[in-house]
Amino acid sequence: MVLTAFVTGAVLCLISVTCCLLTGSILLLYSGRNGPGAYLGLSYIACGYAFLVAGLTYSGLLYYVPHLFRTGNICWLLCMPLSWLYIRTSVTRKPLSAWDLLHLLPVTLYLIDYFPFLVSSAAVKTAVLRADITNIDQLLRYSQGWLLPANSQIPIRAIQTMLYWSLQIGLLTSSATLQMRKDRSWFRWMILYNTLQIPMFLPTVIVMITGAREYLWASTIPPVAAGLLSAITLFLNPRILYGLKAAEPPPPVRAKPLLLDNDFVERLSIQLEKVMRDEKPFLHADYTLKKLADTVGVPLYKLSAYINQTTGTNFSEYLNQWRIRYCLELIREKKIVNLNLHGIAAKCGFNNRNTFSSAFKRVTGKPPSVYLHTRD
């Protein structure tokens, strides 16, 4: 029975590695630029690496690359934090902060615990691997650490996965997702994506609760199958996989300019100022007029008319002005001293350096390279 599980696990891992790495690469290449897709892509790549090490272990091929032994858990501990960051960024548009370093605590603890073993020689790792692979219970004990007791790593991983999954469900069911729920294809895939994450922790949790440790080996196969199915579902949702934008209806054509009353203009001015300053949606290169209209709760054509009449520009130029204002704040606070123009442009929400340079010169009267030089 165990031998059959090893063969099944090896085959599943081989297929899942291919799908996860391919999915992750596509996400990074297409939808990961200046957007939350980068976190999702890295999550799939982390899963792919973990499955690779598992597959090499199941098949016995790990003997040929002993330095990979026990490295799969590093990526296992990164999969769910990256998944959480994808969902959080998609929903709230919140950028990374120093607090997000806390997501690295489990993997840091594992690296500290296993550091002596990870830097040991291939001969030492091969000897341990030869002893462990003939005893599946010993293999799953993770007994080579010096800090934490044996049998602690798999429960830590399961509990971490369950906690992040709970955070994701909490966010997806909160009022913060009201805007994202309008994108029905994305939200439907979110439900499927989170459902397929349940096998990543539930079998292990059941074994831990019941104390049936002899079945712990069986709990290592469902996550591989779930990862494979999750990657496949993205190929059935190419708009998410490739970061394609949903088509938006244009504002209704009006024969005469829309006249906005003063009270409406004043209220909308205050509301837009608050949204732009607090939420900084302009930092997302793919931000659209419709998303802003939904956020402030006004019809698309009225928001367009407001921008045209009060600023004398279109929506794209309006966003670029906010991006440059944000850029100037970063320059004053010396937060971008180590970035080149391409890096500054990306940090401020621009798709490319040329657009950034043109917008910067229109606002300040100087190219960014000249302006930065005069600030030194």
Coordinates of C-alpha atoms in Angstrom, one line a residue:
M1 CA 0.0 0.0 0.0
V2 CA 2.8 2.4 0.9
L3 CA 4.7 1.5 -2.3
T4 CA 1.6 2.2 -4.3
A5 CA 1.3 5.6 -2.5
F6 CA 4.9 6.4 -3.4
V7 CA 4.4 5.6 -7.0
T8 CA 1.2 7.6 -7.1
G9 CA 2.8 10.5 -5.3
A10 CA 5.8 10.5 -7.7
V11 CA 3.5 10.6 -10.8
L12 CA 1.3 13.3 -9.3
C13 CA 4.3 15.4 -8.3
L14 CA 5.8 15.2 -11.8
I15 CA 2.6 16.4 -13.4
S16 CA 1.9 19.0 -10.7
V17 CA 5.4 20.4 -10.8
T18 CA 5.0 21.0 -14.5
C19 CA 1.6 22.7 -14.2
C20 CA 2.5 24.8 -11.1
L21 CA 5.8 26.1 -12.5
L22 CA 4.2 26.9 -15.9
T23 CA 1.3 28.6 -14.2
G24 CA 3.6 30.6 -11.9
S25 CA 5.8 31.7 -14.8
I26 CA 2.9 32.9 -16.9
L27 CA 1.5 34.8 -14.0
L28 CA 4.8 36.5 -13.3
L29 CA 5.4 37.3 -17.0
Y30 CA 1.9 38.7 -17.8
S31 CA -0.2 39.6 -14.8
G32 CA 2.5 40.0 -12.2
R33 CA 3.9 43.3 -13.5
N34 CA 3.0 46.1 -11.1
G35 CA 0.1 44.0 -9.7
P36 CA -0.9 41.3 -7.2
G37 CA -0.4 38.6 -9.8
A38 CA 3.2 38.5 -8.8
Y39 CA 2.3 37.1 -5.4
L40 CA 0.1 34.4 -6.9
G41 CA 2.8 33.5 -9.5
L42 CA 5.4 33.2 -6.7
S43 CA 3.0 31.1 -4.7
Y44 CA 2.6 28.6 -7.5
I45 CA 6.3 28.5 -8.2
A46 CA 6.9 27.8 -4.4
C47 CA 4.4 25.0 -4.6
G48 CA 6.0 23.6 -7.7
Y49 CA 9.4 23.5 -6.0
A50 CA 8.0 21.8 -2.9
F51 CA 6.2 19.2 -5.2
L52 CA 9.5 18.7 -7.1
V53 CA 11.4 17.8 -3.9
A54 CA 8.5 15.5 -2.8
G55 CA 8.4 13.8 -6.2
L56 CA 12.2 13.2 -6.1
T57 CA 11.7 11.7 -2.7
Y58 CA 8.8 9.5 -3.7
S59 CA 10.8 8.2 -6.8
G60 CA 14.1 7.8 -5.0
L61 CA 15.8 10.2 -7.4
L62 CA 16.7 12.5 -4.5
Y63 CA 19.8 10.3 -4.0
Y64 CA 21.2 12.1 -7.0
V65 CA 20.6 15.6 -5.6
P66 CA 20.9 15.1 -1.8
H67 CA 21.3 18.9 -1.3
L68 CA 17.6 19.3 -2.1
F69 CA 16.7 17.1 0.8
R70 CA 14.5 19.0 3.4
T71 CA 14.5 22.1 1.2
G72 CA 11.0 21.6 0.0
N73 CA 9.5 22.6 3.3
I74 CA 11.1 26.1 2.8
C75 CA 8.8 26.7 -0.1
W76 CA 5.8 25.0 1.6
L77 CA 6.0 27.6 4.3
L78 CA 6.0 30.4 1.7
C79 CA 3.0 29.2 -0.4
M80 CA 0.2 30.4 1.8
P81 CA 1.7 33.7 2.9
L82 CA 2.1 34.5 -0.8
S83 CA -1.4 33.4 -1.5
W84 CA -2.7 35.6 1.3
L85 CA -0.8 38.6 -0.1
Y86 CA -2.3 38.0 -3.5
I87 CA -5.8 38.1 -2.2
R88 CA -5.2 41.0 0.2
T89 CA -3.6 43.1 -2.5
S90 CA -6.3 42.3 -5.0
V91 CA -9.0 43.3 -2.6
T92 CA -7.6 46.2 -0.6
R93 CA -4.8 47.4 -2.9
K94 CA -2.7 47.7 0.2
P95 CA 1.1 47.8 -0.6
L96 CA 3.7 45.8 1.3
S97 CA 4.8 47.3 4.6
A98 CA 7.4 46.4 7.3
W99 CA 4.8 44.4 9.1
D100 CA 4.6 42.0 6.3
L101 CA 8.0 40.7 7.3
L102 CA 6.1 38.8 9.9
H103 CA 5.0 36.4 7.2
L104 CA 8.6 35.2 7.0
L105 CA 8.7 34.0 10.7
P106 CA 7.7 30.3 10.1
V107 CA 10.2 29.9 7.2
T108 CA 12.9 31.8 9.2
L109 CA 12.3 29.5 12.2
Y110 CA 12.7 26.5 9.9
L111 CA 15.9 27.7 8.4
I112 CA 17.4 28.3 11.8
D113 CA 16.3 24.9 13.0
Y114 CA 17.6 23.1 10.0
F115 CA 20.6 25.3 9.2
P116 CA 23.3 22.8 10.4
F117 CA 21.7 20.0 8.3
L118 CA 21.2 22.2 5.2
V119 CA 24.8 23.2 5.1
S120 CA 26.1 19.7 5.8
S121 CA 27.9 17.6 3.2
A122 CA 26.2 15.5 0.5
A123 CA 27.5 12.4 2.2
V124 CA 25.8 13.3 5.4
K125 CA 22.5 14.1 3.7
T126 CA 22.7 10.9 1.6
A127 CA 23.2 8.8 4.7
V128 CA 20.2 10.4 6.5
L129 CA 18.1 10.1 3.3
R130 CA 19.0 6.4 2.9
A131 CA 17.9 5.7 6.5
D132 CA 14.7 7.8 6.3
I133 CA 13.4 6.8 2.9
T134 CA 13.2 3.2 4.0
N135 CA 11.1 4.2 7.0
I136 CA 8.3 6.5 6.0
D137 CA 7.4 7.3 9.6
Q138 CA 11.0 8.4 10.2
L139 CA 10.9 10.4 6.9
L140 CA 8.0 12.4 8.1
R141 CA 9.4 13.0 11.6
Y142 CA 11.7 15.8 10.4
S143 CA 14.2 14.8 13.2
Q144 CA 17.3 16.6 11.8
G145 CA 16.6 20.0 13.4
W146 CA 18.5 21.1 16.4
L147 CA 16.0 23.6 17.8
L148 CA 12.5 22.1 17.5
P149 CA 11.5 18.6 18.5
A150 CA 10.9 15.9 16.0
N151 CA 7.4 15.6 14.6
S152 CA 6.8 19.3 14.9
Q153 CA 7.4 20.6 11.3
I154 CA 4.4 19.0 9.6
P155 CA 2.0 20.2 12.3
I156 CA 3.5 23.7 12.1
R157 CA 3.0 23.7 8.4
A158 CA -0.6 22.4 8.6
I159 CA -1.5 25.0 11.3
Q160 CA 0.1 27.8 9.3
T161 CA -1.8 26.8 6.2
M162 CA -5.1 26.6 8.1
L163 CA -4.5 30.0 9.7
Y164 CA -3.8 31.7 6.4
W165 CA -6.7 30.0 4.7
S166 CA -9.0 31.3 7.5
L167 CA -7.6 34.8 7.0
Q168 CA -8.4 34.5 3.3
I169 CA -11.9 33.3 3.9
G170 CA -12.4 36.1 6.4
L171 CA -11.3 38.7 3.9
L172 CA -13.4 37.3 1.0
T173 CA -16.5 37.3 3.1
S174 CA -16.0 40.8 4.5
S175 CA -17.4 44.1 3.1
A176 CA -14.0 44.9 1.7
T177 CA -14.7 42.6 -1.2
L178 CA -17.9 44.3 -2.3
Q179 CA -16.1 46.0 -5.2
M180 CA -14.2 42.8 -6.3
R181 CA -17.4 40.7 -6.2
K182 CA -18.6 42.7 -9.2
D183 CA -15.9 40.9 -11.1
R184 CA -17.8 37.6 -11.1
S185 CA -15.2 35.5 -12.9
W186 CA -12.5 36.5 -10.5
F187 CA -14.7 35.9 -7.4
R188 CA -16.0 32.5 -8.7
W189 CA -12.4 31.5 -9.2
M190 CA -11.5 32.7 -5.7
I191 CA -14.1 30.4 -4.2
L192 CA -12.7 27.4 -6.2
Y193 CA -9.1 28.4 -5.4
N194 CA -9.8 28.5 -1.7
T195 CA -11.8 25.3 -1.8
L196 CA -8.8 23.5 -3.4
Q197 CA -6.5 24.7 -0.6
I198 CA -8.5 22.7 2.0
P199 CA -6.7 19.4 1.1
M200 CA -3.4 21.2 1.9
F201 CA -4.1 21.2 5.6
L202 CA -7.3 19.2 6.4
P203 CA -5.9 15.6 6.1
T204 CA -3.0 16.5 8.3
V205 CA -5.2 18.2 10.9
I206 CA -7.4 15.2 11.0
V207 CA -4.5 12.9 11.6
M208 CA -3.2 15.2 14.3
I209 CA -6.6 15.4 16.1
T210 CA -7.3 11.6 15.9
G211 CA -3.7 10.6 16.7
A212 CA -3.6 8.2 13.8
R213 CA 0.0 8.9 12.9
E214 CA 0.3 5.7 10.9
Y215 CA -1.8 7.5 8.2
L216 CA 0.2 10.6 8.2
W217 CA 1.9 9.5 4.9
A218 CA -1.5 9.6 3.2
S219 CA -2.0 13.2 4.1
T220 CA 1.0 14.2 1.9
I221 CA -0.7 13.2 -1.4
P222 CA -3.9 15.4 -1.4
P223 CA -1.9 18.7 -1.4
V224 CA -0.1 17.6 -4.6
A225 CA -3.4 16.7 -6.3
A226 CA -5.0 20.0 -5.1
G227 CA -2.1 22.0 -6.4
L228 CA -2.4 20.3 -9.8
L229 CA -6.2 21.0 -10.0
S230 CA -5.7 24.6 -8.8
A231 CA -3.1 25.3 -11.6
I232 CA -5.4 23.7 -14.2
T233 CA -8.3 25.9 -13.1
L234 CA -6.3 29.0 -14.0
F235 CA -5.9 27.8 -17.6
L236 CA -9.7 27.8 -17.7
N237 CA -9.6 31.4 -16.6
P238 CA -7.2 33.0 -19.0
R239 CA -8.3 36.6 -18.0
I240 CA -6.9 36.0 -14.5
L241 CA -3.9 34.0 -15.7
Y242 CA -2.8 36.5 -18.3
G243 CA -4.0 39.6 -16.4
L244 CA -6.4 40.6 -19.2
K245 CA -8.7 43.5 -18.4
A246 CA -12.4 43.1 -18.6
A247 CA -14.0 45.2 -21.4
E248 CA -15.6 48.3 -20.0
P249 CA -18.5 50.1 -21.6
P250 CA -17.6 53.6 -22.7
P251 CA -19.4 56.5 -21.0
P252 CA -22.6 57.5 -22.8
V253 CA -22.1 60.0 -25.6
R254 CA -23.8 63.3 -24.9
A255 CA -24.5 66.0 -27.4
K256 CA -23.9 68.8 -24.9
P257 CA -21.4 69.1 -22.0
L258 CA -22.8 67.8 -18.8
L259 CA -23.4 70.7 -16.3
L260 CA -22.4 69.7 -12.7
D261 CA -23.9 71.6 -9.8
N262 CA -21.5 73.2 -7.3
D263 CA -22.6 71.1 -4.4
F264 CA -21.9 67.9 -6.3
V265 CA -18.4 69.2 -7.4
E266 CA -17.5 70.2 -3.9
R267 CA -18.6 66.9 -2.4
L268 CA -16.8 64.8 -5.1
S269 CA -13.7 66.9 -4.8
I270 CA -13.4 66.1 -1.0
Q271 CA -14.2 62.4 -1.6
L272 CA -11.7 62.0 -4.4
E273 CA -9.0 63.8 -2.4
K274 CA -9.6 61.4 0.5
V275 CA -9.6 58.3 -1.7
M276 CA -6.5 59.3 -3.6
R277 CA -4.5 60.2 -0.5
D278 CA -5.6 57.3 1.8
E279 CA -6.0 54.4 -0.7
K280 CA -3.5 55.6 -3.4
P281 CA -5.3 53.6 -6.2
F282 CA -3.1 55.5 -8.8
L283 CA -0.2 53.2 -7.7
H284 CA -1.8 50.4 -9.8
A285 CA -0.9 50.7 -13.5
D286 CA -4.1 49.0 -14.5
Y287 CA -6.4 51.3 -12.6
T288 CA -9.5 52.4 -14.6
L289 CA -12.1 55.1 -14.5
K290 CA -14.8 52.6 -13.8
K291 CA -13.0 51.3 -10.7
L292 CA -12.7 54.9 -9.4
A293 CA -16.4 55.6 -10.2
D294 CA -17.4 52.4 -8.3
T295 CA -15.2 53.4 -5.4
V296 CA -16.7 56.9 -5.0
G297 CA -20.2 55.8 -5.9
V298 CA -20.9 58.1 -8.9
P299 CA -21.9 57.3 -12.4
L300 CA -19.1 56.9 -14.9
Y301 CA -20.1 59.7 -17.1
K302 CA -20.4 62.2 -14.2
L303 CA -16.9 61.3 -12.9
S304 CA -15.5 61.7 -16.4
A305 CA -17.2 65.1 -16.8
Y306 CA -16.0 66.2 -13.4
I307 CA -12.4 65.4 -14.3
N308 CA -12.6 67.1 -17.7
Q309 CA -14.3 70.2 -16.3
T310 CA -12.3 70.7 -13.1
T311 CA -8.9 69.7 -14.1
G312 CA -9.0 70.3 -17.9
T313 CA -7.5 66.8 -18.4
N314 CA -8.6 63.3 -19.1
F315 CA -8.6 60.5 -16.6
S316 CA -5.1 59.2 -17.6
E317 CA -3.5 62.5 -17.1
Y318 CA -5.4 63.0 -13.8
L319 CA -3.9 59.7 -12.5
N320 CA -0.5 60.7 -13.7
Q321 CA -0.6 64.0 -11.9
W322 CA -1.4 62.1 -8.6
R323 CA 1.5 59.7 -9.4
I324 CA 3.9 62.6 -9.8
R325 CA 2.7 64.2 -6.6
Y326 CA 3.3 60.9 -4.9
C327 CA 6.8 60.7 -6.5
L328 CA 7.7 64.2 -5.3
E329 CA 6.7 63.2 -1.8
L330 CA 9.0 60.1 -2.0
I331 CA 11.8 62.3 -3.3
R332 CA 11.4 64.8 -0.4
E333 CA 11.4 62.0 2.1
K334 CA 14.4 60.4 0.4
K335 CA 12.6 57.0 0.0
I336 CA 13.8 56.3 -3.5
V337 CA 17.5 57.2 -3.4
N338 CA 18.5 53.7 -4.4
L339 CA 16.1 53.4 -7.4
N340 CA 16.8 54.1 -11.0
L341 CA 14.2 55.9 -13.2
H342 CA 12.6 52.6 -14.2
G343 CA 12.3 51.6 -10.6
I344 CA 10.8 54.9 -9.6
A345 CA 8.3 54.8 -12.4
A346 CA 7.1 51.3 -11.4
K347 CA 6.9 52.3 -7.7
C348 CA 4.7 55.3 -8.6
G349 CA 2.3 53.3 -10.8
F350 CA 3.6 54.0 -14.3
N351 CA 3.8 51.3 -16.9
N352 CA 7.1 52.4 -18.3
R353 CA 9.9 54.9 -17.9
N354 CA 9.0 57.1 -20.9
T355 CA 5.5 57.8 -19.7
F356 CA 6.8 58.7 -16.3
S357 CA 9.4 61.0 -17.7
S358 CA 6.9 62.8 -19.9
A359 CA 4.4 63.2 -17.0
F360 CA 7.1 64.4 -14.6
K361 CA 8.3 67.1 -17.0
R362 CA 4.7 68.3 -17.6
V363 CA 4.2 68.7 -13.8
T364 CA 7.6 70.0 -12.7
G365 CA 8.9 71.6 -15.9
K366 CA 12.0 69.4 -15.6
P367 CA 12.9 65.9 -16.7
P368 CA 13.2 63.6 -13.7
S369 CA 16.9 63.0 -14.2
V370 CA 17.6 66.8 -14.0
Y371 CA 15.2 67.3 -11.1
L372 CA 16.8 64.5 -9.1
H373 CA 20.3 65.9 -9.9
T374 CA 19.3 69.3 -8.5
R375 CA 18.0 67.7 -5.4
D376 CA 21.3 66.0 -4.5

